[in-house]
XYZ file of C-alpha atoms in Angstrom:
766
model
C 19.004 -24.903 -21.609
C 17.259 -27.854 -23.221
C 19.228 -30.454 -21.268
C 18.779 -28.608 -17.802
C 15.104 -28.522 -18.726
C 14.938 -32.353 -19.357
C 17.186 -33.169 -16.254
C 14.539 -31.102 -14.347
C 11.554 -32.945 -15.654
C 13.008 -36.163 -15.071
C 13.575 -35.112 -11.423
C 9.676 -34.866 -11.167
C 9.798 -38.690 -11.411
C 11.586 -39.389 -8.348
C 8.933 -39.263 -6.027
C 6.266 -41.850 -6.839
C 3.020 -41.685 -4.572
C 3.453 -44.650 -1.987
C -0.147 -45.572 -2.561
C 0.891 -46.173 -6.330
C 3.911 -48.111 -5.374
C 1.821 -50.509 -3.140
C 0.244 -52.231 -5.742
C 2.814 -54.166 -7.779
C 0.246 -55.593 -10.201
C -0.789 -52.076 -11.888
C 1.619 -49.949 -13.671
C 1.768 -46.179 -12.491
C 0.888 -44.131 -15.024
C 1.935 -40.428 -15.846
C -0.756 -37.774 -17.339
C -0.070 -35.507 -20.015
C -2.532 -32.623 -20.917
C -2.361 -30.134 -23.680
C -5.067 -27.629 -24.587
C -4.278 -26.121 -27.918
C -5.773 -22.794 -29.184
C -5.555 -19.462 -30.929
C -3.283 -17.158 -29.169
C -3.957 -16.762 -25.460
C -3.356 -13.090 -24.375
C 0.229 -13.127 -22.227
C -1.366 -11.434 -19.376
C -3.618 -14.426 -18.948
C -1.332 -17.068 -19.435
C 0.500 -17.747 -16.175
C -2.629 -17.359 -14.204
C -4.367 -20.036 -16.533
C -1.505 -22.455 -16.309
C -1.732 -22.192 -12.793
C -5.582 -22.686 -12.454
C -5.273 -25.741 -14.946
C -2.862 -27.420 -12.587
C -4.982 -26.523 -9.698
C -8.451 -27.727 -10.968
C -7.262 -30.763 -12.658
C -5.360 -31.939 -9.564
C -7.852 -31.267 -7.099
C -10.568 -32.846 -9.011
C -8.411 -35.938 -9.208
C -7.601 -35.903 -5.486
C -11.281 -35.692 -4.762
C -12.248 -38.514 -7.062
C -9.705 -40.653 -5.276
C -6.870 -40.674 -7.670
C -3.679 -39.429 -5.902
C -0.408 -38.390 -7.697
C 3.171 -37.804 -6.808
C 4.072 -34.347 -8.736
C 2.482 -32.032 -11.272
C 3.823 -29.119 -13.374
C 1.894 -26.738 -15.440
C 3.507 -24.748 -18.477
C 2.055 -22.077 -20.868
C 2.923 -20.894 -24.446
C 0.937 -18.354 -26.526
C -1.125 -21.177 -28.170
C -1.240 -23.954 -25.633
C -1.609 -24.867 -21.893
C 0.157 -28.046 -20.794
C 0.091 -30.017 -17.407
C 2.162 -32.983 -16.509
C 1.200 -35.292 -13.451
C 3.772 -37.757 -12.594
C 2.958 -41.074 -10.612
C -0.866 -41.276 -10.451
C -2.737 -44.078 -9.301
C -3.846 -46.378 -12.186
C -7.339 -46.493 -10.526
C -9.013 -45.059 -7.304
C -9.316 -47.618 -4.671
C -12.655 -49.429 -3.658
C -13.956 -47.536 -0.614
C -16.442 -48.894 2.003
C -18.523 -46.195 3.821
C -20.444 -47.186 6.926
C -23.520 -45.121 7.449
C -25.684 -45.120 10.573
C -29.253 -45.358 10.035
C -32.884 -45.222 12.018
C -33.559 -47.359 14.893
C -34.690 -50.905 14.022
C -38.283 -50.066 15.604
C -38.643 -47.120 13.445
C -41.402 -46.486 11.183
C -41.203 -48.196 7.711
C -41.121 -44.794 5.889
C -38.085 -43.698 7.701
C -36.510 -47.002 6.820
C -37.485 -46.855 3.630
C -36.166 -43.311 3.146
C -32.683 -44.516 4.318
C -32.536 -47.516 1.856
C -33.153 -45.272 -0.990
C -30.468 -42.714 -0.049
C -28.006 -45.525 0.430
C -29.187 -47.431 -2.662
C -29.744 -50.875 -0.767
C -32.342 -53.335 0.078
C -33.421 -54.078 3.659
C -31.664 -57.327 3.481
C -28.377 -55.383 3.352
C -28.521 -53.651 6.821
C -27.048 -54.756 9.887
C -28.686 -54.404 13.188
C -26.553 -53.658 16.070
C -27.160 -52.844 19.760
C -26.217 -49.562 21.189
C -26.806 -47.562 24.236
C -29.620 -45.967 22.523
C -31.186 -49.132 21.433
C -30.886 -51.100 18.483
C -29.834 -49.147 15.438
C -29.576 -50.183 11.650
C -26.216 -49.795 10.006
C -25.502 -49.907 6.195
C -22.434 -50.618 4.335
C -21.856 -48.931 1.168
C -19.250 -50.412 -1.225
C -17.887 -47.813 -3.808
C -15.942 -49.896 -6.510
C -12.781 -48.137 -7.576
C -12.508 -46.598 -11.226
C -9.889 -46.606 -13.780
C -7.851 -43.456 -14.164
C -8.811 -42.717 -17.659
C -12.627 -42.609 -16.685
C -11.579 -40.299 -14.041
C -9.415 -37.997 -16.127
C -11.852 -37.600 -18.906
C -14.547 -36.413 -16.172
C -12.446 -33.980 -14.436
C -10.817 -32.453 -17.681
C -14.132 -32.113 -19.126
C -15.327 -30.335 -16.171
C -12.534 -28.125 -15.778
C -12.452 -27.069 -19.687
C -16.180 -26.323 -19.562
C -15.822 -24.295 -16.244
C -12.450 -22.523 -16.718
C -12.372 -19.472 -14.969
C -11.042 -17.123 -17.852
C -11.320 -13.372 -17.186
C -13.040 -13.210 -20.627
C -13.904 -16.054 -22.975
C -15.765 -16.478 -26.283
C -17.766 -18.897 -28.415
C -17.264 -19.928 -32.005
C -19.172 -21.771 -34.526
C -22.316 -23.612 -33.155
C -20.896 -25.229 -30.070
C -21.732 -24.266 -26.725
C -18.031 -24.456 -25.444
C -16.457 -21.350 -24.030
C -13.029 -20.594 -24.239
C -10.493 -17.655 -24.187
C -9.914 -18.189 -27.822
C -11.155 -21.040 -30.232
C -9.851 -24.299 -29.125
C -8.337 -26.651 -31.742
C -7.259 -29.719 -30.147
C -6.839 -31.714 -26.736
C -3.989 -33.913 -26.049
C -4.599 -36.088 -23.034
C -2.641 -39.367 -22.480
C -1.941 -41.703 -19.842
C 1.604 -43.138 -20.005
C 2.796 -46.254 -18.552
C 5.513 -48.879 -19.092
C 3.388 -50.446 -21.543
C 3.078 -47.237 -23.472
C 0.761 -44.368 -24.043
C -3.147 -44.455 -23.718
C -5.445 -41.712 -25.305
C -8.039 -40.873 -22.654
C -11.092 -41.216 -24.385
C -13.364 -38.121 -24.426
C -14.938 -35.603 -26.624
C -16.248 -31.958 -26.002
C -18.362 -30.191 -28.562
C -16.693 -32.327 -31.553
C -13.090 -31.989 -30.124
C -11.721 -35.447 -29.544
C -8.731 -35.960 -27.146
C -5.695 -37.491 -29.125
C -2.049 -37.862 -28.639
C -1.023 -35.128 -31.033
C -0.090 -31.377 -31.005
C 1.167 -28.973 -33.340
C 4.621 -26.960 -33.551
C 5.206 -23.612 -34.337
C 2.772 -22.012 -36.592
C 4.838 -20.762 -39.267
C 8.475 -22.554 -38.783
C 7.156 -26.176 -38.003
C 3.461 -26.621 -39.065
C 1.905 -29.707 -39.034
C 0.827 -32.564 -36.592
C 3.091 -34.038 -33.871
C 2.526 -37.391 -32.326
C 3.697 -37.580 -28.826
C 4.340 -40.753 -26.345
C 4.970 -38.986 -23.045
C 6.120 -35.769 -21.598
C 9.890 -36.186 -22.470
C 8.985 -37.044 -26.133
C 6.415 -34.048 -26.077
C 9.012 -31.542 -24.839
C 11.910 -32.898 -27.279
C 9.670 -32.742 -30.076
C 8.063 -29.207 -29.605
C 11.827 -28.101 -29.330
C 12.657 -29.698 -32.629
C 9.340 -27.794 -33.740
C 10.684 -24.372 -32.787
C 8.438 -24.277 -29.680
C 10.074 -23.479 -26.050
C 7.606 -24.616 -23.739
C 8.545 -23.213 -20.567
C 7.746 -19.357 -20.178
C 10.983 -18.628 -17.767
C 13.331 -20.427 -20.413
C 11.729 -18.001 -23.015
C 12.380 -15.028 -20.866
C 15.590 -15.782 -19.953
C 16.483 -16.394 -23.665
C 15.170 -13.050 -24.431
C 17.049 -11.071 -21.675
C 20.532 -12.720 -22.477
C 20.100 -12.169 -26.183
C 19.022 -8.797 -25.747
C 21.578 -7.803 -23.356
C 24.468 -9.120 -25.412
C 23.301 -7.537 -28.448
C 23.242 -3.950 -26.543
C 26.591 -4.700 -24.627
C 28.186 -5.300 -28.134
C 27.107 -1.626 -29.089
C 28.378 -0.391 -25.607
C 24.653 0.294 -24.711
C 22.383 -1.039 -21.918
C 18.737 -2.658 -22.026
C 16.448 -0.968 -19.726
C 15.117 -3.504 -17.003
C 11.542 -3.988 -17.101
C 10.308 -7.203 -15.734
C 6.729 -6.951 -16.183
C 7.431 -6.292 -19.887
C 9.733 -9.152 -20.158
C 7.174 -11.505 -18.821
C 4.572 -10.302 -21.147
C 6.923 -10.550 -24.341
C 7.620 -13.967 -23.385
C 3.983 -14.797 -23.428
C 3.714 -13.293 -27.059
C 6.268 -15.892 -28.602
C 6.867 -19.674 -28.887
C 10.333 -19.346 -30.513
C 12.032 -15.885 -29.208
C 14.320 -14.244 -31.985
C 15.499 -11.197 -30.540
C 16.140 -7.962 -32.937
C 17.842 -4.368 -32.182
C 16.696 -1.305 -33.936
C 17.671 2.210 -34.080
C 15.522 5.072 -33.341
C 15.492 7.959 -35.931
C 17.806 11.040 -35.034
C 14.598 13.409 -35.052
C 13.132 11.647 -31.766
C 16.313 11.345 -29.594
C 15.355 14.739 -28.117
C 12.372 13.418 -26.367
C 12.408 12.837 -22.646
C 13.955 9.201 -22.199
C 10.612 8.369 -20.277
C 8.255 9.138 -23.258
C 10.207 7.183 -25.490
C 10.379 4.259 -23.197
C 6.488 4.513 -22.405
C 5.649 4.839 -26.091
C 7.648 1.911 -27.106
C 6.555 -0.194 -24.249
C 2.782 0.775 -24.415
C 2.361 0.385 -28.295
C 5.031 -1.865 -29.576
C 6.261 -3.956 -26.748
C 9.605 -2.762 -27.292
C 12.513 -2.927 -24.697
C 14.387 0.389 -24.328
C 18.115 0.565 -25.102
C 20.025 3.177 -23.517
C 23.549 5.024 -23.774
C 25.001 4.923 -20.168
C 27.073 8.097 -20.945
C 24.393 10.391 -22.050
C 21.415 8.649 -20.517
C 19.433 9.112 -23.885
C 17.363 6.171 -25.339
C 19.136 5.449 -28.775
C 17.857 2.008 -29.873
C 14.887 -0.409 -29.293
C 14.956 -4.484 -28.760
C 11.964 -6.178 -30.417
C 11.221 -9.961 -30.016
C 10.052 -11.789 -33.186
C 8.345 -15.047 -33.057
C 10.143 -16.721 -35.893
C 13.585 -16.932 -37.754
C 14.003 -15.566 -41.282
C 16.073 -15.769 -44.094
C 17.231 -12.307 -43.980
C 18.003 -12.505 -40.366
C 14.980 -10.595 -39.418
C 15.751 -7.155 -41.698
C 12.187 -7.379 -43.020
C 10.653 -7.499 -39.662
C 12.968 -4.940 -38.154
C 12.304 -2.416 -41.208
C 8.783 -2.721 -40.765
C 8.606 -2.475 -36.847
C 11.051 0.821 -37.380
C 8.459 2.404 -39.787
C 5.489 1.660 -37.211
C 7.667 3.271 -34.418
C 8.560 6.378 -36.223
C 4.820 6.952 -36.841
C 4.142 6.394 -32.963
C 7.081 8.742 -32.022
C 6.052 11.434 -34.309
C 2.644 11.536 -32.434
C 4.678 11.757 -29.287
C 6.971 14.434 -30.639
C 3.913 16.234 -31.764
C 2.464 16.150 -28.368
C 5.809 17.116 -26.545
C 6.353 20.446 -28.793
C 2.602 21.454 -28.344
C 2.739 20.801 -24.714
C 6.057 22.899 -24.284
C 4.360 25.890 -26.146
C 1.532 25.846 -23.812
C 3.991 25.648 -20.777
C 6.109 28.240 -22.009
C 3.022 30.473 -22.109
C 2.386 29.751 -18.283
C 0.364 26.694 -18.326
C -2.861 29.193 -17.790
C -4.922 26.840 -20.361
C -4.237 23.916 -18.376
C -5.097 25.380 -15.129
C -8.318 26.748 -16.566
C -9.099 23.364 -18.148
C -8.649 21.683 -14.489
C -12.000 23.714 -13.680
C -13.938 21.461 -16.133
C -12.316 18.065 -14.688
C -14.271 16.462 -11.935
C -12.304 15.445 -9.127
C -15.337 13.940 -7.103
C -18.854 14.968 -7.519
C -18.995 15.990 -4.032
C -15.499 17.544 -3.543
C -15.512 19.659 -6.932
C -13.212 19.716 -9.718
C -9.499 19.258 -9.901
C -9.145 23.193 -10.060
C -11.045 22.991 -6.425
C -8.569 20.349 -5.307
C -5.527 22.441 -6.481
C -6.796 25.502 -4.278
C -7.048 23.166 -1.203
C -3.814 21.741 -1.846
C -2.105 25.152 -2.292
C -3.592 26.258 1.137
C -2.477 23.359 2.907
C 1.094 23.126 1.250
C 1.604 26.733 2.785
C 0.343 25.707 6.035
C 2.531 22.472 6.452
C 5.826 24.104 4.679
C 7.362 25.402 8.113
C 6.850 22.412 9.684
C 8.667 20.460 7.086
C 11.604 23.083 6.213
C 10.019 24.421 2.922
C 9.670 27.881 1.743
C 5.816 28.640 2.260
C 5.629 30.817 -1.128
C 7.471 27.940 -3.160
C 5.136 25.139 -1.635
C 1.952 26.897 -2.561
C 3.449 27.762 -6.062
C 4.517 24.033 -6.516
C 0.812 22.652 -5.317
C -0.603 24.982 -7.828
C 1.284 24.016 -10.646
C 1.534 20.004 -9.796
C -1.469 18.725 -11.229
C -1.340 21.214 -14.405
C 0.050 18.275 -16.634
C -3.121 16.256 -16.336
C -4.499 18.606 -18.861
C -1.528 18.026 -21.352
C -1.794 16.174 -24.221
C 1.129 13.827 -23.444
C -0.530 12.828 -20.021
C -3.563 12.605 -21.965
C -2.010 9.723 -24.213
C 0.170 8.167 -21.461
C -1.720 8.783 -18.042
C 1.104 6.883 -16.584
C 3.642 9.896 -17.279
C 1.446 12.344 -15.116
C 3.642 14.179 -12.509
C 6.859 13.388 -14.629
C 5.796 15.457 -17.400
C 4.502 18.024 -15.061
C 8.350 18.498 -13.868
C 9.683 18.686 -17.529
C 7.045 21.390 -18.652
C 7.650 23.235 -15.262
C 11.054 23.194 -15.789
C 10.769 24.487 -19.353
C 8.730 27.593 -17.810
C 11.881 28.496 -16.061
C 10.455 27.720 -12.385
C 12.808 26.829 -9.559
C 13.751 22.880 -9.859
C 12.397 22.387 -6.506
C 8.838 23.538 -7.552
C 9.182 21.153 -10.603
C 10.531 18.487 -8.755
C 7.318 18.496 -6.520
C 5.151 17.849 -9.513
C 6.775 14.590 -9.905
C 7.058 13.641 -6.199
C 3.782 14.767 -4.941
C 2.293 11.439 -5.806
C 4.791 9.350 -3.866
C 4.923 6.904 -2.444
C 2.412 4.909 -4.600
C 3.628 1.446 -2.993
C 5.352 0.213 0.054
C 8.331 -0.331 -1.737
C 8.547 3.129 -3.334
C 10.850 5.965 -2.391
C 9.372 8.689 -0.549
C 9.894 12.589 -1.395
C 12.788 14.184 0.428
C 13.070 17.621 -0.752
C 11.072 20.025 1.556
C 8.784 21.564 -1.175
C 8.205 18.113 -2.429
C 7.184 16.739 1.074
C 5.016 19.711 1.924
C 2.981 19.241 -1.438
C 2.886 15.432 -0.995
C 1.637 15.590 2.669
C -0.998 18.454 1.302
C -2.265 15.855 -1.466
C -2.697 13.073 0.816
C -4.176 14.915 3.768
C -6.656 16.537 1.369
C -7.620 13.229 0.118
C -8.224 11.551 3.650
C -9.879 14.649 4.820
C -12.186 15.252 1.821
C -13.394 11.302 1.801
C -13.904 11.523 5.739
C -15.932 14.944 5.107
C -18.342 13.100 2.581
C -18.446 9.852 4.716
C -16.762 7.662 1.934
C -14.364 5.740 4.328
C -12.741 2.365 3.585
C -14.990 -0.641 4.622
C -13.445 -4.436 4.918
C -11.383 -4.946 1.888
C -13.121 -2.194 -0.063
C -10.914 0.944 -0.443
C -11.907 2.254 -3.967
C -10.210 5.697 -3.391
C -6.826 4.281 -2.064
C -7.194 6.002 1.291
C -5.101 3.454 3.177
C -2.370 3.845 0.587
C -2.594 7.586 1.467
C -2.421 7.224 5.000
C 0.630 4.876 4.649
C 1.985 7.683 2.300
C 1.874 10.452 5.108
C 3.214 7.913 7.772
C 6.208 7.012 5.601
C 7.002 10.730 4.536
C 7.042 11.815 7.971
C 9.000 8.991 9.403
C 11.514 8.303 6.779
C 12.324 12.146 6.602
C 12.483 12.272 10.600
C 10.147 14.952 10.483
C 7.915 16.305 13.408
C 4.549 17.531 12.340
C 1.108 17.928 14.343
C -1.484 16.401 12.031
C -4.356 17.639 13.970
C -4.047 21.155 12.731
C -3.849 20.761 9.142
C -6.531 18.077 9.340
C -8.844 19.982 11.353
C -8.380 22.869 9.111
C -9.142 21.271 6.040
C -12.041 19.195 7.608
C -13.718 22.468 8.468
C -13.154 24.053 4.907
C -14.524 21.154 3.452
C -17.827 20.932 5.782
C -18.432 24.686 5.307
C -18.104 24.181 1.474
C -20.126 21.159 1.462
C -23.030 22.666 3.548
C -23.031 25.878 1.452
C -23.231 23.797 -1.692
C -25.946 21.798 -0.473
C -27.934 24.986 0.684
C -27.239 26.771 -2.484
C -28.449 23.669 -4.538
C -31.772 23.417 -2.562
C -32.286 27.179 -3.218
C -31.691 26.965 -7.073
C -34.354 24.286 -7.178
C -36.893 26.224 -5.564
C -36.162 28.995 -7.945
C -36.534 26.689 -10.912
C -39.745 25.179 -9.549
C -41.081 28.739 -8.784
C -40.318 29.762 -12.394
C -41.694 26.451 -13.843
C -45.100 27.134 -11.684
C -45.647 30.282 -12.878
C -45.058 32.298 -9.728
C -45.087 36.281 -10.081
C -41.950 38.157 -10.992
C -41.535 39.579 -7.690
C -41.364 35.798 -6.031
C -38.791 34.951 -8.731
C -36.654 38.017 -7.835
C -37.245 37.419 -4.256
C -35.735 33.898 -4.717
C -32.768 35.041 -6.511
C -31.990 37.520 -3.935
C -31.974 34.617 -1.439
C -29.758 32.598 -3.750
C -27.350 35.648 -4.091
C -27.262 36.186 -0.504
C -26.449 32.256 0.337
C -23.710 32.494 -2.239
C -21.813 34.903 0.005
C -22.890 33.290 3.306
C -20.034 31.674 5.439
C -21.737 28.495 7.274
C -19.245 27.881 10.212
C -18.529 24.068 10.843
C -19.583 22.867 13.934
C -16.478 22.496 16.246
C -17.706 19.144 17.817
C -18.244 17.767 14.349
C -14.837 18.675 13.254
C -13.155 17.530 16.116
C -14.949 14.001 15.809
C -13.975 13.409 12.219
C -10.579 14.804 13.081
C -10.347 11.827 15.919
C -11.784 9.421 13.730
C -9.434 10.156 10.802
C -6.415 10.249 13.182
C -7.517 6.894 14.465
C -7.605 5.467 11.125
C -3.926 6.655 10.262
C -3.022 5.035 13.775
C -4.282 1.752 12.433
C -2.125 1.905 9.487
C 0.749 3.105 11.598
C 0.178 -0.196 13.439
C 0.387 -2.477 10.142
C 3.678 -0.310 9.381
C 5.347 -1.025 12.807
C 4.002 -4.512 12.913
C 5.683 -5.317 9.784
C 9.003 -3.913 11.501
C 8.515 -6.395 14.356
C 7.130 -4.011 16.989
C 4.378 -5.581 19.070
C 0.654 -3.952 18.859
C 0.457 -3.642 22.599
C 3.558 -1.414 22.462
C 2.338 0.669 19.958
C -0.903 1.083 21.673
C 0.970 2.239 24.779
C 2.678 4.771 22.742
C -0.488 6.012 20.975
C -2.107 6.526 24.555
C 0.309 9.499 25.135
C -0.163 12.914 24.622
C 1.150 14.275 21.146
C 0.183 11.266 19.238
C -0.760 13.106 16.041
C 3.072 13.450 15.600
C 3.751 10.208 13.741
C 7.604 10.445 13.979
C 7.727 11.362 17.609
C 5.299 8.270 18.261
C 7.243 5.849 16.097
C 10.407 6.752 18.089
C 8.827 6.245 21.139
C 7.167 2.883 19.893
C 10.856 1.711 18.973
C 12.891 2.837 22.056
C 9.922 0.937 24.279
C 10.223 -2.278 22.091
C 13.786 -2.334 22.409
C 13.642 -1.869 26.255
C 11.058 -4.572 26.526
C 13.301 -7.000 24.829
C 15.925 -6.812 27.803
C 15.699 -8.964 31.165
C 15.469 -5.420 32.888
C 12.847 -4.104 30.655
C 10.499 -7.171 30.834
C 10.829 -7.455 34.540
C 10.218 -3.946 34.931
C 6.873 -4.245 33.369
C 5.885 -6.961 36.160
C 6.986 -4.832 38.744
C 5.152 -1.974 37.343
C 1.849 -4.040 37.113
C 2.129 -5.153 40.501
C 2.566 -1.617 41.736
C -0.065 -0.347 39.956
C -2.549 -3.181 40.920
C -1.909 -2.720 44.571
C -2.276 1.167 44.322
C -5.474 0.848 42.221
C -7.024 -1.647 44.813
C -6.085 0.503 47.495
C -7.503 3.874 46.079
C -10.960 2.040 44.980
C -10.803 0.653 48.875
C -10.149 3.856 50.617
C -11.877 6.344 48.325
C -8.990 8.489 47.926
C -6.162 8.979 45.414
C -2.647 8.386 46.592
C -0.873 10.607 44.157
C 1.635 12.781 46.341
C 3.430 12.884 49.659
C 5.748 10.100 49.708
C 8.604 11.041 52.098
C 11.921 9.227 52.783
C 11.505 10.030 56.544
C 8.558 7.560 56.905
C 10.707 4.561 55.202
C 11.684 1.659 57.682
C 13.797 -0.495 55.311
C 17.161 0.070 53.450
C 15.132 -1.447 50.315
C 12.323 1.158 50.788
C 15.063 3.989 51.199
C 17.152 2.605 48.112
C 13.865 2.876 45.879
C 13.337 6.633 46.990
C 16.994 7.211 45.811
C 16.471 5.380 42.489
C 13.148 7.138 41.717
C 14.821 10.685 42.435
C 17.490 9.532 40.036
C 15.211 8.054 37.507
C 12.936 11.020 37.500
C 16.058 13.743 37.023
C 17.033 11.630 33.938
C 13.518 10.849 32.633
C 12.155 14.439 32.517
C 15.002 16.245 30.481
C 15.176 13.165 28.312
C 11.514 13.132 27.284
C 11.501 17.005 27.072
C 14.373 16.483 24.445
C 12.446 13.584 22.825
C 15.625 11.296 23.797
C 13.189 8.040 24.262
C 16.121 5.985 24.546
C 17.743 7.501 27.485
C 14.397 7.882 29.198
C 13.480 3.937 28.609
C 16.812 3.143 29.670
C 16.367 4.999 32.891
C 13.140 3.517 33.640
C 14.463 -0.070 32.854
C 17.189 0.546 35.787
C 14.528 0.982 38.451
C 13.677 -2.789 37.962
C 16.259 -3.890 40.651
C 15.206 -1.354 43.396
C 11.442 -2.207 42.513
C 12.033 -5.997 42.731
C 13.915 -5.384 46.154
C 11.192 -3.364 47.584
C 8.681 -5.910 46.896
C 10.804 -8.815 48.152
C 11.601 -7.038 51.444
C 8.708 -4.661 52.244
C 4.798 -5.389 52.821
C 2.908 -2.240 51.483
C -0.362 -2.726 53.442
C 1.302 -1.869 56.806
C -0.676 -1.987 60.076
C 0.983 1.538 60.652
C -1.373 3.741 58.873
C 1.133 6.600 58.164
C 3.690 3.984 56.768
C 0.953 2.318 54.500
C -0.092 5.811 53.050
C 3.721 6.779 52.354
C 4.347 3.410 50.786
C 1.236 3.894 48.728
C 2.275 7.214 47.583
C 5.654 5.776 46.669
C 3.921 3.361 44.621
C 2.386 6.214 43.145
C 5.714 7.861 42.091
C 6.693 4.553 40.405
C 3.053 4.877 38.367
C 3.741 8.442 37.407
C 7.364 8.107 36.404
C 6.781 5.239 34.119
C 3.559 6.551 32.738
C 5.297 9.771 31.846
C 7.391 7.623 29.328
C 4.419 5.324 27.991
C 1.283 3.724 28.941
C 2.561 0.698 30.372
C -0.928 -0.495 31.529
C -1.625 -1.519 27.960
C 1.534 -3.799 27.869
C 0.328 -7.422 27.807
C 1.791 -10.087 30.040
């Protein structure tokens, strides 16, 4: 690996900047920078290396110092940047600046001279179409690379965009952790030159440090190759990807030797690679007392608290061992380190086991304690508690269940239990296990597996690459959860704005789309959306009025109103609590329409990613039944496929021509040509052929649309291309014979009606 790394770094030298090669007298320098500090948090290292590269290279280029290539690296204690083929100095530049007129007031000319840093004798007077104008030539001499590098690097260090930074000692410098040293050298064929600079008493030099424990002490370096070689000898692997490869290779080999496998976790691997400079992989055993814990609990506990990889037995699926990565080699081959880690792990897993056993006792008692606890957990201050959310989800899940093939009783039961685990001790400790632990606890209660699975699945999909739930009960609960979230925040007017979406409503809408489309489910969304909106609006209005009445009662009590007045106000509050406030139908309809439009916008994004044009989607959304997203997607895909054919593309042109002629005629005549086309008034073969083709197409399209067979309907529509083209080639629609003209316009109306039955082709571009 070291050899490959050396070859890669040498490859950086193959593209010397042309500007640097042009000056044969000046050597082309390379630049090596290292910022050496206390341990940088692993999650910040990759971003920090990229920021160092961007800030320095941008600064150099802006100052006129171009280069051939650059690469950045990070370890827990250092950020490194190597730049190949930089100019030895920035070029001298001459800027021509236009000034005022030659006869301008002296104050204007003096101001121009001050800005340019020149005297009147430096100006040149030129004749222009606007008269005599003063011009100045400002020469900026080039600067040596060392001067520019020092300036840019100091600016970079002092303004580095750490998420968090700190000060130490008496200096003003801020860094993520105390900065110990700066290595900054320019390297030419003549040798290495330290860039002179000093930041808060930290002077740049040509030395760095090796591994904190295995190779302490200063290391003097001459260039990047020398730097990487000496660091490797000093037990520091500079490249984070090389450290990650080493960890994974050694971990999988050790597991394989025991007949086990390492559970893949790319995020954990990247994090651990940022915790060590010299990775040493060790495998330990989990005590038998903890092997009965769910594998996800073991995996999460080890990952979150110890940064351990889980090692699984592929035969049983149990997590039986763990991988830890030390930052040093030891005389006992890591035995002491491993023993310490196992001791700490046992203490952590003992906590997890305690939570698990306590939670099982609560689950076996029916989860009543957890369900009651949800009444005290706020979901949103305007939308009530988690218990209120569960009630709404249960009602929605029951309503949705028949449309998705689920049993309504099971769907309602699953919705009532799906969020109970939020009150469990295990989920309190590990929130990322919500849903999954619910499945375990519901199974322990003896509930149907479909109900238990819904607890885990109802959050899905959380991302565009996540699998969607497929079991009917899980689908019903997942849709109920997402529809309630969307309608709830629409009811309180908390919609996404611009890039802001604090409640992840775009993700919820995409989840609804993917669940319906990928499960091939036809659900009319208007009904559950309107139902939940009406319920929410009534609840919100009731709460608002009740809250106002309560404030009045408290005010009356505080001002010493007589007892009868207080009793009267209390009776008002009591009656309000039992009053039904019917939501305005128009208000519900407006919110329903607005929310459906929002879902359609997410659908456009979803389909555009699959190569379907926005105008095709608009043409399908304009049709009736657009709240059935699965139907809408099938129509859009069929239309997209049709328009990719020659017949489909040319049919659009024929349809648009027919529609334009017909629209103009209807506007001019003040009538609607929508019926009465009769073949007996046809005068040409092409006209008669079009009548026949339309009859045939309509006979295919009508039943196909009723059966939602859009492919057949679109194909039949595309088949009209040839007779329509022939008709327009041979026939003049606006005949001098009034009866013939009306008949032909009614024939065009048949074309429009038949095509618009498939999709609103007026919205297709081109």
